[in-house]
Amino acid sequence: MAQHDDELKRRQERREAMRRKQRAQAKRMKLMLGLALVVLLLCAGGIFALVSKFNGDTEMPTQMETEETETEPEHTSPINQDPITKIHIKAAGDLNITDTVITAGQSATGYDYTPPFKDVAAVLSEADLTVMNFEGNIYGTPYGTATSSAPVEILQGLRNAGVDMLQVANSCTINNGLNGLNSTLAAIRNAGIEPLGAYANEEEYKQYKGYTIAEVRGVKIAFVAFTKGMSGRGLPAGSENLVNILYEDYADNYEKVDEEGITRVLKAAAAERPDITIAMVHWGSEYNDDISKTQKSIVNIMKKQGVDVILGTHPHLVQPIDYDPIAGTLVAYSLGDFFGDADRGGTNYSIILDLEITKDAAAGTTKVTGYSYTPIYTVKKTETEGDYQISRVLRIDKALEAYSGNFLDRVTRSCSIAMQKALVRIEARLQMPKEED
């Protein structure tokens, strides 16, 4: 189904207006520097002329100097519209609704999730579109780990930080039943964010057909989202289509890939003739680095059906990125935890992935032409000095700069050491293992 979210379009327009303003400022700066240089040269020439006159330098100029040099008029070609369009999609991993996350947003008047996401908002909001996996529900109190329910203010915090789409097909999709699913979808849409991978009822599924289309600066993108299962829970009879699921045996073994179901959704999306297709998948095993045979099978099925990008979550650890620059495809097996308890090793750091997607209208191609990432770290309130002691998500490079500069509310020494180690581990974890002969 085509995306008709006016709020999303307004946010894209604001981002593009900001980019135009930055380009205009840069152009004005270059013009001012050029004028300053001309003035400087004129002043220098005037000074030289005065000094020459003072020294009696009255030689007549030569014929070459007095003759006007004939120059050919500069040839200007008609302005052609650039057939190349580059956009950036950013993706973060799991936002796990836990007691730690709930506490981080508590304020004197209720809940405010601006502080926990403030440092990474600059990264999330500068993309053309930003996506994330929302592992929880919006279903009222009690909040926290036991119910995986969060206050609606967390969505406002994400929206203000620049998040445009949230995957809701994951372990927590029906933790609070279909009522919890319905309230979550409604809350996400009311916050101006688009939910992916789950639907309120059969009518809504038929309307969306399992996918969402977004258009960014002339680039048409199909988004799909799937989950391996829902913590052993099964969907009630008559509601089988409400969640996009990767396995037929999703309530127990995760051994039989639902190729027919995956293909049905991808074919429906392909019928929209998108320029590029992005799949968000909740798969793999928690706290485990292994990439299973069924995951590789899913990759093959999706690529066969035209998927260009696969963004994985669920293991809570950063896992390899497999990028094919010739084909222009990318598989990120797990982006790690964006925000959660950060109690287990490897879950306190992750990345925000930045995908460069290029559409060449002349060649009729659209593909991933590069990627980069921002390493981030979940800092607990005990790891921060000063008065600003709450759990929050920080950019590792900026946090280390603040520590070295002895800034207020910097992280502790032990945390800075952990961050430095995290940088090394992230780099190592992102590398694809070599295939054995």
XYZ file of C-alpha atoms in Angstrom:
437
model
C 0.000 0.000 0.000
C 1.290 3.469 -0.824
C 2.328 5.607 2.127
C 0.102 8.675 2.436
C 1.403 9.971 5.751
C 1.210 13.771 5.491
C 3.309 14.197 8.615
C 6.071 12.016 7.152
C 6.050 14.091 3.961
C 6.175 17.325 5.943
C 9.177 16.068 7.874
C 10.933 15.095 4.646
C 10.207 18.547 3.230
C 11.630 20.191 6.372
C 14.792 18.104 6.075
C 15.162 19.032 2.402
C 14.555 22.712 3.232
C 17.288 22.482 5.848
C 19.670 21.003 3.276
C 18.815 23.795 0.796
C 19.460 26.371 3.494
C 22.828 24.806 4.292
C 23.772 24.787 0.588
C 22.711 28.429 0.255
C 24.753 29.399 3.317
C 27.785 27.618 1.882
C 27.277 29.415 -1.457
C 27.018 32.814 0.285
C 30.172 32.059 2.245
C 32.082 31.257 -0.967
C 30.775 34.476 -2.572
C 31.822 36.576 0.429
C 35.288 35.018 0.403
C 35.563 35.716 -3.327
C 34.559 39.370 -2.872
C 37.004 39.718 -0.008
C 39.779 38.364 -2.243
C 38.888 40.831 -5.030
C 38.941 43.744 -2.581
C 42.286 42.569 -1.244
C 43.751 42.384 -4.761
C 42.417 45.831 -5.651
C 43.909 47.299 -2.501
C 47.220 45.633 -3.234
C 47.158 46.973 -6.806
C 46.407 50.488 -5.604
C 49.228 50.388 -3.100
C 51.617 49.118 -5.776
C 50.583 51.941 -8.148
C 51.130 54.600 -5.482
C 54.513 53.195 -4.576
C 55.555 53.054 -8.250
C 54.490 56.660 -8.794
C 56.311 57.771 -5.693
C 59.491 56.065 -6.937
C 59.234 57.786 -10.322
C 58.300 54.680 -12.215
C 56.753 56.399 -15.259
C 57.553 53.933 -18.002
C 54.947 53.771 -20.732
C 53.108 50.497 -20.895
C 53.990 48.239 -23.769
C 51.684 47.638 -26.714
C 50.820 44.193 -25.362
C 49.745 45.722 -22.090
C 47.587 48.419 -23.683
C 45.849 46.308 -26.273
C 42.612 44.770 -25.155
C 42.750 41.019 -25.244
C 39.975 39.585 -27.271
C 38.353 36.702 -25.525
C 35.840 34.303 -26.898
C 32.476 34.366 -25.164
C 32.199 31.600 -22.591
C 30.187 28.714 -23.949
C 27.438 27.674 -21.606
C 25.395 24.573 -22.179
C 21.762 24.308 -21.203
C 21.187 23.319 -17.615
C 20.272 19.667 -17.506
C 18.537 18.060 -14.600
C 20.912 15.739 -12.813
C 19.734 12.168 -13.486
C 21.503 11.005 -10.314
C 19.602 11.100 -7.007
C 21.256 10.082 -3.742
C 19.269 9.494 -0.564
C 20.208 8.228 2.875
C 18.297 5.697 4.957
C 19.352 5.234 8.580
C 18.553 2.176 10.646
C 18.965 1.358 14.324
C 18.467 -1.924 16.159
C 16.191 -3.023 18.996
C 14.504 -0.574 21.328
C 13.610 -2.979 24.136
C 10.870 -1.910 26.533
C 12.320 -2.781 29.947
C 12.338 -1.323 33.446
C 15.609 0.463 32.643
C 14.121 2.119 29.565
C 10.950 3.149 31.408
C 12.933 4.702 34.260
C 15.099 6.649 31.807
C 12.062 8.645 30.659
C 10.637 9.497 34.077
C 10.362 13.205 34.806
C 8.878 15.404 37.497
C 5.644 15.728 35.521
C 5.368 12.241 34.029
C 7.491 10.931 31.170
C 9.837 12.705 28.788
C 12.067 10.751 26.405
C 13.873 13.716 24.926
C 16.898 13.377 27.294
C 17.630 9.664 26.639
C 17.703 10.203 22.855
C 19.058 13.763 22.755
C 22.630 12.891 21.793
C 21.715 10.557 18.909
C 18.893 12.742 17.576
C 21.396 14.602 15.406
C 22.316 11.312 13.706
C 18.805 9.885 13.396
C 17.189 13.066 12.097
C 19.656 13.920 9.326
C 18.600 10.999 7.108
C 15.867 11.087 4.498
C 14.172 8.217 6.370
C 15.036 6.569 9.685
C 13.813 3.141 10.793
C 14.076 1.128 14.011
C 12.700 -2.010 15.688
C 10.233 -1.242 18.491
C 10.176 -4.267 20.771
C 7.254 -3.485 23.018
C 3.636 -2.339 23.224
C 1.746 0.808 24.060
C -0.924 -0.677 26.293
C -1.102 1.367 29.469
C 0.181 0.607 32.949
C 1.912 -1.214 34.471
C 4.970 -0.333 32.398
C 8.229 -2.221 32.151
C 9.829 -5.591 31.586
C 6.953 -7.713 32.880
C 4.394 -6.315 30.429
C 6.711 -4.828 27.751
C 4.285 -1.876 27.784
C 5.589 1.688 27.574
C 4.066 5.149 28.000
C 3.010 6.830 24.783
C 5.585 9.581 25.433
C 8.330 7.246 24.229
C 6.892 7.511 20.722
C 6.959 11.292 20.898
C 10.597 11.060 21.963
C 11.403 8.855 18.973
C 9.512 11.109 16.577
C 11.319 14.197 17.894
C 14.627 12.352 17.494
C 13.895 11.764 13.804
C 12.465 8.233 13.631
C 9.985 7.775 10.759
C 9.152 4.054 10.791
C 9.006 1.377 13.475
C 9.081 -2.365 12.944
C 6.425 -3.946 15.164
C 6.727 -7.499 13.839
C 8.895 -9.011 16.577
C 8.870 -11.025 19.793
C 6.590 -8.553 21.576
C 3.959 -8.002 18.880
C 1.133 -9.757 20.763
C 2.526 -9.756 24.304
C -0.701 -8.037 25.333
C -2.915 -9.867 22.878
C -4.570 -8.413 19.805
C -5.882 -5.537 21.906
C -2.306 -4.638 22.734
C -1.377 -4.853 19.054
C -4.256 -2.588 18.054
C -3.484 0.045 20.688
C 0.202 -0.018 19.733
C -0.486 0.481 16.031
C -2.904 3.326 16.745
C -0.459 5.059 19.089
C 2.406 4.804 16.604
C 0.345 6.290 13.804
C -0.991 9.033 16.088
C 2.627 9.951 16.847
C 3.270 10.514 13.134
C 5.320 7.332 12.701
C 4.558 4.441 10.337
C 4.382 0.896 11.826
C 5.752 -1.970 9.746
C 4.981 -5.680 9.601
C 1.749 -5.961 11.624
C -1.898 -4.994 11.119
C -4.926 -4.359 13.293
C -7.317 -6.678 11.452
C -7.828 -8.608 8.228
C -9.312 -5.580 6.469
C -6.220 -3.542 7.227
C -3.958 -6.348 6.039
C -5.858 -6.526 2.742
C -5.445 -2.787 2.406
C -1.671 -2.837 3.039
C -0.962 -6.337 1.588
C 1.956 -6.711 3.976
C 4.121 -3.809 2.809
C 4.435 -0.029 2.867
C 5.578 2.274 0.071
C 7.409 5.528 0.795
C 8.664 7.968 -1.829
C 11.702 10.103 -1.030
C 12.817 12.762 -3.531
C 11.635 10.694 -6.440
C 12.975 7.377 -5.115
C 10.188 4.849 -4.516
C 10.971 2.478 -1.630
C 9.070 -0.637 -0.594
C 9.392 -1.537 3.097
C 8.496 -4.970 4.437
C 8.998 -6.377 7.930
C 8.924 -9.960 9.217
C 9.496 -11.752 12.515
C 10.656 -15.303 13.213
C 7.976 -15.601 15.885
C 6.331 -13.966 18.886
C 7.927 -15.549 21.954
C 6.141 -18.865 21.358
C 2.708 -17.276 21.037
C 0.425 -18.144 18.146
C -2.065 -15.943 16.352
C -5.747 -16.749 16.929
C -7.695 -18.466 14.171
C -8.825 -15.951 11.592
C -5.950 -13.584 12.410
C -3.117 -15.424 10.671
C -2.305 -12.519 8.348
C -2.005 -9.835 11.023
C 1.751 -10.333 11.411
C 4.312 -11.069 8.706
C 6.097 -14.245 9.856
C 9.195 -16.000 8.498
C 8.488 -19.580 9.642
C 5.560 -21.954 9.379
C 6.476 -23.457 12.775
C 6.939 -20.015 14.343
C 5.472 -21.035 17.711
C 8.104 -23.659 18.501
C 10.993 -24.895 16.302
C 11.738 -22.210 13.661
C 12.879 -24.865 11.218
C 10.466 -24.596 8.284
C 10.762 -21.312 6.414
C 7.419 -20.024 5.143
C 8.632 -19.401 1.607
C 5.098 -19.113 0.261
C 4.101 -16.461 2.798
C 7.312 -14.445 2.339
C 7.023 -14.621 -1.437
C 3.369 -13.548 -1.384
C 4.200 -10.305 0.446
C 7.278 -9.588 -1.684
C 5.438 -10.176 -4.949
C 2.701 -7.802 -3.843
C 5.319 -5.167 -3.044
C 7.115 -5.780 -6.356
C 3.848 -5.126 -8.201
C 4.171 -1.488 -7.077
C 7.406 -1.320 -9.126
C 9.532 0.239 -6.375
C 13.029 1.492 -7.132
C 14.381 -0.413 -4.145
C 13.030 -2.822 -1.531
C 14.104 -2.905 2.130
C 13.233 -5.819 4.429
C 13.426 -5.540 8.212
C 13.700 -8.995 9.757
C 13.513 -10.078 13.382
C 15.466 -13.346 13.255
C 18.402 -15.373 14.552
C 19.018 -16.358 18.173
C 19.294 -14.084 21.175
C 22.835 -13.439 22.474
C 24.214 -15.791 19.839
C 26.548 -15.000 16.947
C 25.597 -17.987 14.809
C 23.930 -17.365 11.457
C 21.651 -20.322 10.790
C 21.011 -22.192 7.562
C 17.418 -20.999 7.568
C 18.582 -17.373 7.779
C 20.736 -17.908 4.693
C 17.736 -19.530 3.027
C 15.614 -16.485 3.845
C 18.286 -14.196 2.365
C 18.222 -16.193 -0.877
C 14.412 -16.155 -1.045
C 14.285 -12.402 -0.478
C 16.998 -11.568 -2.969
C 15.290 -13.764 -5.545
C 12.117 -11.704 -5.040
C 13.938 -8.395 -5.507
C 14.879 -7.382 -1.962
C 17.942 -5.117 -2.011
C 18.493 -4.491 1.702
C 17.928 -6.761 4.711
C 18.151 -5.206 8.177
C 18.262 -7.738 10.999
C 17.467 -7.523 14.711
C 16.762 -9.836 17.672
C 20.200 -11.272 18.640
C 20.844 -8.033 20.638
C 24.453 -8.169 19.405
C 26.119 -6.486 16.448
C 26.624 -9.040 13.680
C 28.285 -8.961 10.228
C 27.312 -6.762 7.316
C 27.506 -8.392 3.891
C 27.714 -5.699 1.212
C 27.934 -6.424 -2.498
C 28.982 -3.166 -4.206
C 28.544 -4.606 -7.707
C 24.974 -5.814 -7.159
C 24.252 -2.894 -4.829
C 22.758 -5.126 -2.120
C 23.379 -5.265 1.623
C 22.520 -7.675 4.450
C 23.028 -6.506 8.046
C 22.463 -9.648 10.088
C 21.941 -7.773 13.361
C 22.247 -4.104 14.244
C 22.350 -4.875 17.986
C 20.427 -3.085 20.730
C 19.663 0.581 20.224
C 18.451 0.943 23.836
C 17.719 -1.594 26.554
C 19.017 -2.932 29.852
C 22.596 -3.303 28.549
C 23.282 -5.920 31.229
C 24.753 -8.659 29.054
C 28.105 -8.343 27.343
C 27.811 -6.847 23.876
C 24.325 -5.425 24.402
C 25.558 -2.044 25.646
C 26.939 -1.005 22.250
C 25.602 -1.091 18.690
C 25.449 0.998 15.532
C 23.211 3.362 13.619
C 23.612 2.262 10.008
C 23.639 4.840 7.206
C 22.761 3.509 3.752
C 23.564 5.572 0.678
C 21.087 4.698 -2.071
C 21.632 6.050 -5.577
C 19.033 6.232 -8.328
C 20.422 6.657 -11.837
C 17.436 7.632 -13.958
C 19.429 7.468 -17.185
C 20.674 3.938 -16.516
C 17.388 2.845 -14.932
C 19.105 1.512 -11.806
C 18.732 2.070 -8.083
C 21.068 0.376 -5.605
C 23.070 0.705 -2.420
C 26.237 2.581 -3.364
C 27.827 2.698 0.065
C 27.288 2.565 3.779
C 28.745 3.920 6.996
C 27.779 3.693 10.642
C 27.797 5.570 13.916
C 28.862 3.509 16.971
C 26.555 4.129 19.943
C 26.570 3.078 23.597
C 23.868 2.672 26.233
C 25.177 4.542 29.257
C 23.680 3.684 32.622
C 23.083 6.418 35.157
C 25.913 5.027 37.313
C 28.343 5.555 34.410
C 27.887 9.321 34.254
C 29.439 12.015 36.424
C 27.647 15.210 37.410
C 23.933 15.786 37.889
C 22.695 14.428 34.555
C 22.568 10.820 35.637
C 20.045 8.847 33.600
C 20.349 5.899 31.258
C 20.692 7.226 27.711
C 22.109 6.524 24.263
C 25.363 8.284 23.384
C 27.558 8.514 20.306
C 30.802 6.886 21.367
C 33.105 9.321 19.561
C 31.402 12.394 21.030
C 31.290 10.865 24.515
C 35.030 10.149 24.394
C 35.695 13.707 23.215
C 33.651 15.013 26.145
C 35.574 12.780 28.534
C 38.947 13.957 27.211
C 37.800 17.581 27.410
C 36.620 17.157 30.998
C 33.125 18.352 30.092
C 30.303 18.522 32.592
C 28.261 15.320 32.923
C 30.935 13.310 31.153
C 31.055 9.531 31.448
C 33.173 7.882 34.115
C 36.718 6.691 33.459
C 35.650 3.034 33.492
C 32.879 3.797 31.004
C 35.300 5.601 28.670
C 37.536 2.527 28.700
C 34.534 0.306 27.941
C 33.603 2.603 25.045
C 37.082 2.356 23.553
C 36.882 -1.437 23.732
C 33.418 -1.303 22.155
C 34.806 0.527 19.123
C 37.262 -2.298 18.523
C 34.608 -4.968 19.042
C 32.131 -3.300 16.697
C 34.694 -3.176 13.913
C 35.512 -6.865 14.399
C 31.880 -7.969 14.670
C 30.856 -6.283 11.428
C 33.274 -8.338 9.361
C 31.855 -11.268 7.410
C 33.579 -14.546 8.336
C 35.674 -16.074 5.577
C 34.128 -19.022 3.810
C 35.874 -22.315 4.494
C 37.248 -24.192 1.500
